[in-house]
Short mmCIF file of C-alpha atoms and ligand atoms in Angstrom, two decimals:
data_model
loop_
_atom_site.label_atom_id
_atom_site.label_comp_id
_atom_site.label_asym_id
_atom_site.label_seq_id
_atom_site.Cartn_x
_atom_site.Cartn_y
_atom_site.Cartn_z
CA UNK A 1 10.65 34.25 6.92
CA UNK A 2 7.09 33.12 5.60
CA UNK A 3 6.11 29.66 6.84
CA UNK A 4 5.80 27.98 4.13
CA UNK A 5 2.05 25.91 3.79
CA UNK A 6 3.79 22.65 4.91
CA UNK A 7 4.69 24.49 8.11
CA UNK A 8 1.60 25.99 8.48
CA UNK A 9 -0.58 22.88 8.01
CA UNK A 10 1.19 19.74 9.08
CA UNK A 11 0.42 20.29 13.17
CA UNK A 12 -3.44 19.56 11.46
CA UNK A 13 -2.37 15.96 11.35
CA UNK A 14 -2.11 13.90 14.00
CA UNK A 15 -0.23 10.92 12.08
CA UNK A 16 2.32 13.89 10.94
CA UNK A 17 3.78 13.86 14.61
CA UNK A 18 4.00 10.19 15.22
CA UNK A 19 7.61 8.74 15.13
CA UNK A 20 8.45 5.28 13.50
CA UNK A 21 12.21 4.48 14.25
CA UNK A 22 14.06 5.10 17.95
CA UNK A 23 14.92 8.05 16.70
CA UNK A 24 12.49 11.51 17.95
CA UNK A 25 12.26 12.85 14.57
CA UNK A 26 8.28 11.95 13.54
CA UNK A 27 7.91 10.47 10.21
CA UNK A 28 8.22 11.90 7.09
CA UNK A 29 5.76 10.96 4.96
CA UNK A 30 6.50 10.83 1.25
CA UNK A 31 3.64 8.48 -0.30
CA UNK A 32 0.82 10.97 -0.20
CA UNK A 33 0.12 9.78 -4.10
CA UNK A 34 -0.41 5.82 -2.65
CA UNK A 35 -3.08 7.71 0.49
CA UNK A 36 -3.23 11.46 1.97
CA UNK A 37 -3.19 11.75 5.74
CA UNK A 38 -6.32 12.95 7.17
CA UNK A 39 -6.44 16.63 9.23
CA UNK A 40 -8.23 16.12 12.80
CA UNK A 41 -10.93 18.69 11.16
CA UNK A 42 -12.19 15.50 9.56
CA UNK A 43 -11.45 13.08 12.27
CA UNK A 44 -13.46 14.87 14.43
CA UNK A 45 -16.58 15.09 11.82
CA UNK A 46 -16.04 10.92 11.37
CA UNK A 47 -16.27 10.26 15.52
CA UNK A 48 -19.17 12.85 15.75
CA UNK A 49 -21.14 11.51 12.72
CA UNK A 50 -20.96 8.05 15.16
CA UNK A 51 -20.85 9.31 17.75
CA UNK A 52 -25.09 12.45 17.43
CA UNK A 53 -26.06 11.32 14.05
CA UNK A 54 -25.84 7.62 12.87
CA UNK A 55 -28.63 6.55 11.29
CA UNK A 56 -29.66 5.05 7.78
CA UNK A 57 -30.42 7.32 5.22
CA UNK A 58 -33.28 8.37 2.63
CA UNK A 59 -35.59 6.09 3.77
CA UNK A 60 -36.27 6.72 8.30
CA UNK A 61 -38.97 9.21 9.10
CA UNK A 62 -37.30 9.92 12.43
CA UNK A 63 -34.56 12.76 13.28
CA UNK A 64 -31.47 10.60 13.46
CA UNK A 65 -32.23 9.64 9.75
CA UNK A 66 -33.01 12.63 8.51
CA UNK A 67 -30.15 14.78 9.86
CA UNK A 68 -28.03 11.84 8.54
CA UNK A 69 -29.38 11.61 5.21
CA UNK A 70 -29.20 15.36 5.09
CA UNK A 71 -25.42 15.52 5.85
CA UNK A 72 -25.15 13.02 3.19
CA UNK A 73 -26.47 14.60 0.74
CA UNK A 74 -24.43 17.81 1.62
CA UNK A 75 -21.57 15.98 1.14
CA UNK A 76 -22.97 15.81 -2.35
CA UNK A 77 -23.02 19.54 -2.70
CA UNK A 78 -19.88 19.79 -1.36
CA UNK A 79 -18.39 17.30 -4.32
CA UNK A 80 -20.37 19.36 -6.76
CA UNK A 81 -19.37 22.27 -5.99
CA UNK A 82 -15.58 21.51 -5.85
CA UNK A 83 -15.89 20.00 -9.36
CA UNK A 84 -17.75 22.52 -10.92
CA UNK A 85 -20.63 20.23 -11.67
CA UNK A 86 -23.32 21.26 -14.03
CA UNK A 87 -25.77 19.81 -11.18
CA UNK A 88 -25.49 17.91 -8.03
CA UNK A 89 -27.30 14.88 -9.81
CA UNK A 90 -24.07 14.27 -11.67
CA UNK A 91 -21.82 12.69 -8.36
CA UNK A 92 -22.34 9.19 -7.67
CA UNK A 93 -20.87 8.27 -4.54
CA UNK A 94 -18.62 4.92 -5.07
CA UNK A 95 -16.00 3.10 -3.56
CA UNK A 96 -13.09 5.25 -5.22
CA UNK A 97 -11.61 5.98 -8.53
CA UNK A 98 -11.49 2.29 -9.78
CA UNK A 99 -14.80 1.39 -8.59
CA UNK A 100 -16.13 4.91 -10.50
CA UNK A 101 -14.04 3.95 -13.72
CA UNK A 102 -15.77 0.11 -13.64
CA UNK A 103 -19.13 2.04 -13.51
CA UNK A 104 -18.41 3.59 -16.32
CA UNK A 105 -16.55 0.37 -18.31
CA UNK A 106 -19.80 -2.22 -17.41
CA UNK A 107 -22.82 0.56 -17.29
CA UNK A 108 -21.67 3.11 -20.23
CA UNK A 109 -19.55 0.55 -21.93
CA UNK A 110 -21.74 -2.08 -22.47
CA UNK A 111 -24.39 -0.44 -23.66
CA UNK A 112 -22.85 1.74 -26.21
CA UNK A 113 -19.73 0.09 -27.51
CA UNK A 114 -20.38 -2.87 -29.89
CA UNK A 115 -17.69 -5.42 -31.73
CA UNK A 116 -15.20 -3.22 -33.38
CA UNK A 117 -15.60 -0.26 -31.16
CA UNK A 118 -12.39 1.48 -30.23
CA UNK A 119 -10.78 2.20 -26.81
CA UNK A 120 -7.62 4.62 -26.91
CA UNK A 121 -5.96 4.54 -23.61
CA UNK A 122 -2.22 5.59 -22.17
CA UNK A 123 0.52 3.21 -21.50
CA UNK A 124 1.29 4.94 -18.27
CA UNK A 125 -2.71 4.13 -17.06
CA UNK A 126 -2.97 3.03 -13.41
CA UNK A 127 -4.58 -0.68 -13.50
CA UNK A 128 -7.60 1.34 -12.33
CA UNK A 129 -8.19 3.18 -15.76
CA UNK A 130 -6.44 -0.22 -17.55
CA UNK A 131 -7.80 -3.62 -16.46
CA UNK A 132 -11.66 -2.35 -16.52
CA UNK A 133 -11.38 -1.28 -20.61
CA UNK A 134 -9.07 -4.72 -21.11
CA UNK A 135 -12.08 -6.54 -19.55
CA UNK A 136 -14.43 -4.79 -21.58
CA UNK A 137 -12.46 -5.37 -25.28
CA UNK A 138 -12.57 -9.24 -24.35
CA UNK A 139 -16.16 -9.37 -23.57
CA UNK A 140 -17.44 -7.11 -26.60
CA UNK A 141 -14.31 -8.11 -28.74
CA UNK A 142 -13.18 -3.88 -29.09
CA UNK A 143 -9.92 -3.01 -30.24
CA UNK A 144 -7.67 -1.67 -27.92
CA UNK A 145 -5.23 1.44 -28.53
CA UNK A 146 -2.08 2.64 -26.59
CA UNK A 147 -1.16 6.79 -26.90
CA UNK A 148 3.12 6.07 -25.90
CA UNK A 149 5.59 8.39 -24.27
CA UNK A 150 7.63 11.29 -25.93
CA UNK A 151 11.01 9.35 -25.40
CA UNK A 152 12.33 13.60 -25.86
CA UNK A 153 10.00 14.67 -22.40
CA UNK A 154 9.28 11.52 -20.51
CA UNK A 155 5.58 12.50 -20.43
CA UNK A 156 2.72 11.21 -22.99
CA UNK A 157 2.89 11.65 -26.32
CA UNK A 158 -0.37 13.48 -26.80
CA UNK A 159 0.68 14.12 -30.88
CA UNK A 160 0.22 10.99 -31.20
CA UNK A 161 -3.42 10.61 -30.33
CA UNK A 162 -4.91 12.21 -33.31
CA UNK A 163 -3.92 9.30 -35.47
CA UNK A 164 -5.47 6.61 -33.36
CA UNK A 165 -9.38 8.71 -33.26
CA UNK A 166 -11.48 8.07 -36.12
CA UNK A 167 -15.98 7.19 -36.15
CA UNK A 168 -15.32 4.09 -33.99
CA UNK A 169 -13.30 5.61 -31.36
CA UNK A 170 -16.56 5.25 -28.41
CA UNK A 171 -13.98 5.64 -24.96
CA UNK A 172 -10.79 7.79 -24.94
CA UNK A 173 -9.84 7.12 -21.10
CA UNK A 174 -7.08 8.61 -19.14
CA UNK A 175 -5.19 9.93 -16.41
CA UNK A 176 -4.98 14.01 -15.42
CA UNK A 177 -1.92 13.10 -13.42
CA UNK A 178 0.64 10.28 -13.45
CA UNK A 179 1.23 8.10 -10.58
CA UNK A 180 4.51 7.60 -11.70
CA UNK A 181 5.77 9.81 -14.36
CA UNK A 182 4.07 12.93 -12.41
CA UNK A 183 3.28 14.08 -16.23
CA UNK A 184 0.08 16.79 -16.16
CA UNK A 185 -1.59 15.59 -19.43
CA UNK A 186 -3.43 18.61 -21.74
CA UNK A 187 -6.75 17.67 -20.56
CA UNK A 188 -8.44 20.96 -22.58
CA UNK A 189 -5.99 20.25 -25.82
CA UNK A 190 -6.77 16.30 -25.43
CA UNK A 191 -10.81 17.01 -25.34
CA UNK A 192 -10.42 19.29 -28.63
CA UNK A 193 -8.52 16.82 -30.48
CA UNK A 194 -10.96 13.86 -29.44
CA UNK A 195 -14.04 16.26 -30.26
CA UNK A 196 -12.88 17.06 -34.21
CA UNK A 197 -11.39 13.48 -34.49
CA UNK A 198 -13.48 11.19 -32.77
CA UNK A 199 -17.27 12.30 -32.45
CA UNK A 200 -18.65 9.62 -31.08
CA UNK A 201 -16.08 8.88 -28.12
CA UNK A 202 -17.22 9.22 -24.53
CA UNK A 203 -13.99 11.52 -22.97
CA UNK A 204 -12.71 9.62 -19.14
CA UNK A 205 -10.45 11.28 -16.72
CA UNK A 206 -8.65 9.73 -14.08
CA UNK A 207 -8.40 12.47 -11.97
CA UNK A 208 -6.91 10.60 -8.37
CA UNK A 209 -3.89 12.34 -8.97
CA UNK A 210 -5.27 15.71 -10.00
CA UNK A 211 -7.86 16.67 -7.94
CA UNK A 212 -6.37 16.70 -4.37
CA UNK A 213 -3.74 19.18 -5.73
CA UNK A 214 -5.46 21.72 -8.40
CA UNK A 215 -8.67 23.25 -9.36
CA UNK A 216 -10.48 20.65 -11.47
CA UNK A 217 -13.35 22.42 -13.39
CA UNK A 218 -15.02 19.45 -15.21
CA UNK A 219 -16.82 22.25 -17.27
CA UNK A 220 -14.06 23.94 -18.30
CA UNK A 221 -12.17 20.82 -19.07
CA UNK A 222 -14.98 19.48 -21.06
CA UNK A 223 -14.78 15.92 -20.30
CA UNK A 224 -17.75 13.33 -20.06
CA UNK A 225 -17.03 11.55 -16.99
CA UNK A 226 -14.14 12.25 -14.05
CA UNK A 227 -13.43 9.37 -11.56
CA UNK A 228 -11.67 10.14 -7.83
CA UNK A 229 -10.80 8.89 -4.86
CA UNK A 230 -11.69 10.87 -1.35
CA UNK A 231 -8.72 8.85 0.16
CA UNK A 232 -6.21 10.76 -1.80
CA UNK A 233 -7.29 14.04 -0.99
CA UNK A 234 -7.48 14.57 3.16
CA UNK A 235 -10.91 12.29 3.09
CA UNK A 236 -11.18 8.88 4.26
CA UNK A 237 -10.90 4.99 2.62
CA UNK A 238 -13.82 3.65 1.18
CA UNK A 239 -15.08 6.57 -0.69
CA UNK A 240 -14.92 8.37 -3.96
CA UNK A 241 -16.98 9.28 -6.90
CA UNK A 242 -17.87 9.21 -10.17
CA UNK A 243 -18.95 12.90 -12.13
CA UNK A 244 -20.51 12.39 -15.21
CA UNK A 245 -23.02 14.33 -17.42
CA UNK A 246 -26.47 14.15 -16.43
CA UNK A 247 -27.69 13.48 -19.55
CA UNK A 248 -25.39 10.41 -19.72
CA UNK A 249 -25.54 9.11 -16.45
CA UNK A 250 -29.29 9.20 -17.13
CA UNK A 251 -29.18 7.30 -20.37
CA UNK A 252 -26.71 4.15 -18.57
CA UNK A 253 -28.14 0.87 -17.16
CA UNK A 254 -28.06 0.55 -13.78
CA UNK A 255 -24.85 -1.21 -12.61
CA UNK A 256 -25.16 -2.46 -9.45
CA UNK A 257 -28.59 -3.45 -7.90
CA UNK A 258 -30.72 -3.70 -5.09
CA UNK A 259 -31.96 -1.18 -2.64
CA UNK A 260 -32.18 2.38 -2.62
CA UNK A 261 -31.64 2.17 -6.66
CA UNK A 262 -34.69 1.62 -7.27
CA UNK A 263 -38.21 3.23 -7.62
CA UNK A 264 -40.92 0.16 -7.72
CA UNK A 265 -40.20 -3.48 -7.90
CA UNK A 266 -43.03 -5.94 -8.79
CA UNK A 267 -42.95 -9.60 -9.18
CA UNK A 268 -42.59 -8.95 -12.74
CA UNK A 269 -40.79 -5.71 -13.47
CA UNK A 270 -38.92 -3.06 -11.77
CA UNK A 271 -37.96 0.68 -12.36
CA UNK A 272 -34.93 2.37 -11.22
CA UNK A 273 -34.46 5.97 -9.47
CA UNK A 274 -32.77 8.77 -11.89
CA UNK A 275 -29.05 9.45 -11.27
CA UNK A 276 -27.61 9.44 -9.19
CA UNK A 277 -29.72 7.51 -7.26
CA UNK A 278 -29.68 4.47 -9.61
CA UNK A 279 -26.14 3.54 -9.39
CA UNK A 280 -25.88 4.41 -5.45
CA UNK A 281 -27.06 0.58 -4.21
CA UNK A 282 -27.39 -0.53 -0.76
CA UNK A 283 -26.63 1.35 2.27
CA UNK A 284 -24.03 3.89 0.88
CA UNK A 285 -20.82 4.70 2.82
CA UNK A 286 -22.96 7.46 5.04
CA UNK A 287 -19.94 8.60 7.11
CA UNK A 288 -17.12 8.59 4.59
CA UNK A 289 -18.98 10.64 2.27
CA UNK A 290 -19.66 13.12 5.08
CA UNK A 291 -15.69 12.75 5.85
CA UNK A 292 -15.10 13.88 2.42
CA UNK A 293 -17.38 16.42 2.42
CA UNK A 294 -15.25 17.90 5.39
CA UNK A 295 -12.14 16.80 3.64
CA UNK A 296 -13.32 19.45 0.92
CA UNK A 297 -13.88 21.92 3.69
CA UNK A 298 -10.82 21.87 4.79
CA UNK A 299 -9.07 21.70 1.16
CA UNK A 300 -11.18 24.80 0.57
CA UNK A 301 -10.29 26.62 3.63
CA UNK A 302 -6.68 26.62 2.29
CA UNK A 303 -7.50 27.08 -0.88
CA UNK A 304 -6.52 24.65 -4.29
CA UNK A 305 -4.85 27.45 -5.88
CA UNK A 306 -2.65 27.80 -3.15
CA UNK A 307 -1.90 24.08 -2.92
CA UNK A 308 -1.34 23.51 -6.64
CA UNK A 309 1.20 26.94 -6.12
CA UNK A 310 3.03 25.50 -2.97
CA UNK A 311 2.87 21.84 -4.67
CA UNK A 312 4.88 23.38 -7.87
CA UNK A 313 7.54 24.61 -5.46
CA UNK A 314 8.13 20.99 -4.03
CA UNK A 315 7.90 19.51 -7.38
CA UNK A 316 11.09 20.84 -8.69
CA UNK A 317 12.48 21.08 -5.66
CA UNK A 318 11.99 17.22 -5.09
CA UNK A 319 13.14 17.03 -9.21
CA UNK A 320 16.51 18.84 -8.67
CA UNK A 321 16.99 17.69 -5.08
CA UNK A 322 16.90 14.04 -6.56
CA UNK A 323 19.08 14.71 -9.11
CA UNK A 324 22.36 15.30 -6.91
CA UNK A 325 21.92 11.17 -6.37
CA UNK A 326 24.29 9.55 -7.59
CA UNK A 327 23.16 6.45 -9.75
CA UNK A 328 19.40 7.60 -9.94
CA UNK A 329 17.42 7.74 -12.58
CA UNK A 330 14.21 10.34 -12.61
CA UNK A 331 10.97 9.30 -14.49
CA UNK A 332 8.76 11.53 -15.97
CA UNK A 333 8.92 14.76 -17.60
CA UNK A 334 12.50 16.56 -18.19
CA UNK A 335 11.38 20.16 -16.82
CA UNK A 336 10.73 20.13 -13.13
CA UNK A 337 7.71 23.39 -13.97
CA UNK A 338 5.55 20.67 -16.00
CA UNK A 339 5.30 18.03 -13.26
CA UNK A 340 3.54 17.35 -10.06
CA UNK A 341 4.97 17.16 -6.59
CA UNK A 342 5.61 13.49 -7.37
CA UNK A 343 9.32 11.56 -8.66
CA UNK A 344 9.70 7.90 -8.86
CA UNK A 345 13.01 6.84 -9.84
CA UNK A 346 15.59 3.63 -9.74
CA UNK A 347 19.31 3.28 -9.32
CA UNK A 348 21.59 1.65 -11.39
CA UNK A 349 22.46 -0.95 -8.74
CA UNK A 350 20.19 -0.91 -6.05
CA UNK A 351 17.06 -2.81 -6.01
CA UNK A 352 13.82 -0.11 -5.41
CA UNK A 353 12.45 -2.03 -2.12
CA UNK A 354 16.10 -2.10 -0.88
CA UNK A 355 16.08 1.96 -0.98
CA UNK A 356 12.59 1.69 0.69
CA UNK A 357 13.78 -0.11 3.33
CA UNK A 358 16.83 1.68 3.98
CA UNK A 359 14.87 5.01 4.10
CA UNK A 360 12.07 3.34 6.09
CA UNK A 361 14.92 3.21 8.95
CA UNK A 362 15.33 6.71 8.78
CA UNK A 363 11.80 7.30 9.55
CA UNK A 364 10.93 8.05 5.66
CA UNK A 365 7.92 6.87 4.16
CA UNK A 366 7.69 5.95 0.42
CA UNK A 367 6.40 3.22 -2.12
CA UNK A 368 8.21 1.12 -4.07
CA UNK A 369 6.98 -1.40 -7.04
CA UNK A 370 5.12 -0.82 -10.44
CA UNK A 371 2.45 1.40 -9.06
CA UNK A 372 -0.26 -0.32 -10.40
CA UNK A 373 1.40 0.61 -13.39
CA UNK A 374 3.06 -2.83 -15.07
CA UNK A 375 2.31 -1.74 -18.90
CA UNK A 376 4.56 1.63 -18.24
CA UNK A 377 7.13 -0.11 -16.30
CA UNK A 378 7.40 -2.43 -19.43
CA UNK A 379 7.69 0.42 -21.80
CA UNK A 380 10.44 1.87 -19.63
CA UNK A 381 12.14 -1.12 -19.42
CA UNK A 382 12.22 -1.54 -16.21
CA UNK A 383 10.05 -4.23 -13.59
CA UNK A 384 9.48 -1.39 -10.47
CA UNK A 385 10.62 2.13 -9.19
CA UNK A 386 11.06 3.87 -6.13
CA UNK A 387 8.40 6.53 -5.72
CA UNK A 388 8.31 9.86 -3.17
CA UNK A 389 4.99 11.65 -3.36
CA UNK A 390 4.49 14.78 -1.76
CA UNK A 391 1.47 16.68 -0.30
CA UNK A 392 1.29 20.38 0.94
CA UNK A 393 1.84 19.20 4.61
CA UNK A 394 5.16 18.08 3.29
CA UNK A 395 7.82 20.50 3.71
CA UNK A 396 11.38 21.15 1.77
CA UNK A 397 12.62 20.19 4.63
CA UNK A 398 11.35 16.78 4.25
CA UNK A 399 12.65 16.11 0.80
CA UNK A 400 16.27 17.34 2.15
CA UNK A 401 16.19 14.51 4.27
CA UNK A 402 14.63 12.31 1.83
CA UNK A 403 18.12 13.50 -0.55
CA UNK A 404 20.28 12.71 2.35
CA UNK A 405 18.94 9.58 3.31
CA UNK A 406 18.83 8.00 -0.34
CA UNK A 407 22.87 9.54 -0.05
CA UNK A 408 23.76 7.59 2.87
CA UNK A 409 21.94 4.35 1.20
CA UNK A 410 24.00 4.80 -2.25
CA UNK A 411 27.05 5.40 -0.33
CA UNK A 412 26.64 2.07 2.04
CA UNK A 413 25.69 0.09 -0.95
CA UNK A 414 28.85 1.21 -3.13
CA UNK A 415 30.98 0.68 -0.09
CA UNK A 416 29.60 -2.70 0.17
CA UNK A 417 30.51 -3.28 -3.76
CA UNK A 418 34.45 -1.68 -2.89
CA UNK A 419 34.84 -4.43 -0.30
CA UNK A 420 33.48 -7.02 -2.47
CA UNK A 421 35.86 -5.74 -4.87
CA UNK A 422 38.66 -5.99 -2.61
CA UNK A 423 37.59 -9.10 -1.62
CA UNK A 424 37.82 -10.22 -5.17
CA UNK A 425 40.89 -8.77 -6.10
CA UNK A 426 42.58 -10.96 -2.97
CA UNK A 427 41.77 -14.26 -4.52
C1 LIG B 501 -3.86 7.66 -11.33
C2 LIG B 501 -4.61 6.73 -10.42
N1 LIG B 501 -5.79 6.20 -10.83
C3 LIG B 501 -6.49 5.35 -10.06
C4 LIG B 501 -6.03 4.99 -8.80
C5 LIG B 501 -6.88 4.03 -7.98
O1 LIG B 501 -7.39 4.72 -6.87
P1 LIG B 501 -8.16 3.87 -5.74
O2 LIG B 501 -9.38 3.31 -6.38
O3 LIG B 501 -8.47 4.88 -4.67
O4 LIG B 501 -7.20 2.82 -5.30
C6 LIG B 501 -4.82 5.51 -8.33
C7 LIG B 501 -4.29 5.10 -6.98
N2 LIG B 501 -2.87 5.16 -6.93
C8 LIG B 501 -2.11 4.54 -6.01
C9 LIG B 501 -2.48 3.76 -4.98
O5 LIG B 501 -1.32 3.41 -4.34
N3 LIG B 501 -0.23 3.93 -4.96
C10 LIG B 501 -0.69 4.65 -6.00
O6 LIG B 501 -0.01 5.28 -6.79
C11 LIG B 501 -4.10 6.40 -9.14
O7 LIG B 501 -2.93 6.93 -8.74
#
């Protein structure tokens, strides 16, 4: 037979082959939604960047700087390019997806929203794409608005979004992906309804969960702004990036200040570069934008479609696989072909960190807590979950022992409940 992409691909990371119990099995590592593993393709373009071409960029006249500054701003392209950008100007290299989204809250927000304005958010909103628009509504005193869950498909409501747009709607912000529900909002369908319903409303996507595993086209989406996280996608910590349209970007404050940003700076006034210069200030993070840029490369070598393909097979795989638990109960969407290769789920009687730990001993990697989600966790009715996230280096193979793990866990736990029982019943 075939090998499938997870068998073609996971010898490309080192991490993939490391064990973490006695045992010789290597890990298997189901939290790819939390951090990807990085391929040595990129590994080797970090140690070299340190090792030939380290140097400060955009401002040295001398070779180290330029080749650096030159790789840097390739890196650029390379983000462009994968995004569909109308023009490289639009990426603006940040920390990751939540510093990209406070960019956009404290540059675009407080500029153009005034007291009244209207934020319409998702209660299943990582803190990233929460917290930063909460902030914001206390400072400019903006009303906040929630689009719920379809109790009927476990994903979000988007019907009910048309009734919360109207002339002061200035931010609809929101997530691609879930974290937790694995949910694949209607990004196109969303943008239509906010364009007829709310005119003046800048359009946000979250896109950490979306972009590592599909072809993201922030053209043909329509959006105004897209925030990601290299980390989550084969590229390293400590970089990620905003997209937003030129036109915009070019019409926001600066945001952070100092170097680089600017273009002259008198004792009495200064002047700031163009995007996306202007909100890039400070020595940027040189090498992990060029690891991202290779990250891409590599992505691109395998192709998105081909993940997002591969990705759909684990998805329901991981859905239905999870479902022969007994005492587990799935989050997220009801039909296995509209979610991503992510399930977080809790048992009736076993405490989420408790499964964690239990498959942690079997080698098994994966997260348990609110996700940086609280608000959905409180709509669910329920304080954390268990979460396995899959990436194509993750085989079925892996979520068969993920099943039979979380089977030997439920079946120690109820055992220990029958002897309490017994124990009980002697009294
Ligand atoms: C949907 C979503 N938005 C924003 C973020 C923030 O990204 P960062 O700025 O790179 O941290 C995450 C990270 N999600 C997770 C991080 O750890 N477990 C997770 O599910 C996310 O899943």
């Amino acid at each position: 037979a075939t090998a499938s992409l997870g068998e073609r691909t996971r010898g490309d990371f080192p991490i993939l082959q490391r064990t973490v119990t006695d045992q010789e099995t290597p890990v298997i590592y189901l939290d790819s939604g939390a951090t990807s593993q990085k391929p040595q393709e990129v590994l080797d373009v970090l140690q070299s960047y340190y090792e030939r071409t380290n140097s400060n960029v955009h401002r040295g006249a001398h070779t180290l700087s330029r080749e650096a500054t030159s790789a840097y701003e390739a890196a650029r392209d390379k983000v462009a390019h994968f995004v569909h950008a109308f023009s490289r100007n639009e990426i603006v290299f940040t920390s990751g997806a939540t510093e990209a989204i406070n960019l956009v809250a404290q540059s675009y927000g407080r500029a153009n929203l005034v007291a009244g304005d209207e934020i319409v958010l998702t209660v299943a909103e990582h803190h990233a794409n929460f917290v930063p628009w909460q902030l914001l509504a206390q400072e400019k005193n903006l009303k906040l608005k929630f689009v719920h869950l379809d109790p009927a498909t476990g994903g979000i409501d988007v019907n009910e979004l048309e009734g919360y747009l109207n002339e002061k709607t200035k931010i609809v912000a929101f997530q691609h992906v879930s974290n937790v529900l694995a949910c694949i909002n209607p990004v196109k369908e969303i943008v239509q309804k906010v364009r007829s319903h709310a005119p003046n409303a800048a359009i946000v996507l979250d896109a950490c969960q979306s972009l590592p595993h599909m072809v993201v086209d922030v053209q043909d989406l329509g959006v105004d702004f897209l925030a990601a996280s290299g980390h989550k996608m084969c590229g390293p910590t400590g970089i990620g990036f905003l997209w937003g349209k030129e036109q915009l970007l070019n019409e926001m404050p600066p945001w952070k200040s100092g170097g680089e940003m600017i273009d002259q700076v008198t004792l009495e006034s200064v002047t700031f570069q163009a995007a996306p210069g202007r909100f890039e200030a400070g020595t940027p993070a040189i090498a992990q934008a060029i690891g991202l840029g290779a990250a891409i490369d590599y992505l691109q070598k395998i192709g998105m479609k081909n993940i997002e393909l591969y990705e759909h097979e684990l998805a329901e795989y991981l859905y239905e696989q999870l479902q022969t638990v007994p005492g587990l109960t799935l989050l997220g969407p009801t039909d296995p072909k509209k979610r991503a290769a992510l399930c977080a789920f809790y048992h009736e009687s076993i405490h989420p960190s408790d499964l964690s730990t239990f498959l942690d001993m079997d080698g098994i990697a994966v997260r348990a807590g609110h996700h940086c989600c609280q608000p959905l966790h409180a709509e669910l009715g329920i304080p954390h979950s268990a979460r396995a996230s899959c990436y194509f280096y993750n085989t079925k193979e892996d979520i068969d022992a993920l099943i039979a793990s979380l089977k030997r866990t439920v079946d120690f736990f109820a055992g220990l409940n029958n002897a309490a029982d017994e124990a009980d019943d002697d009294f």
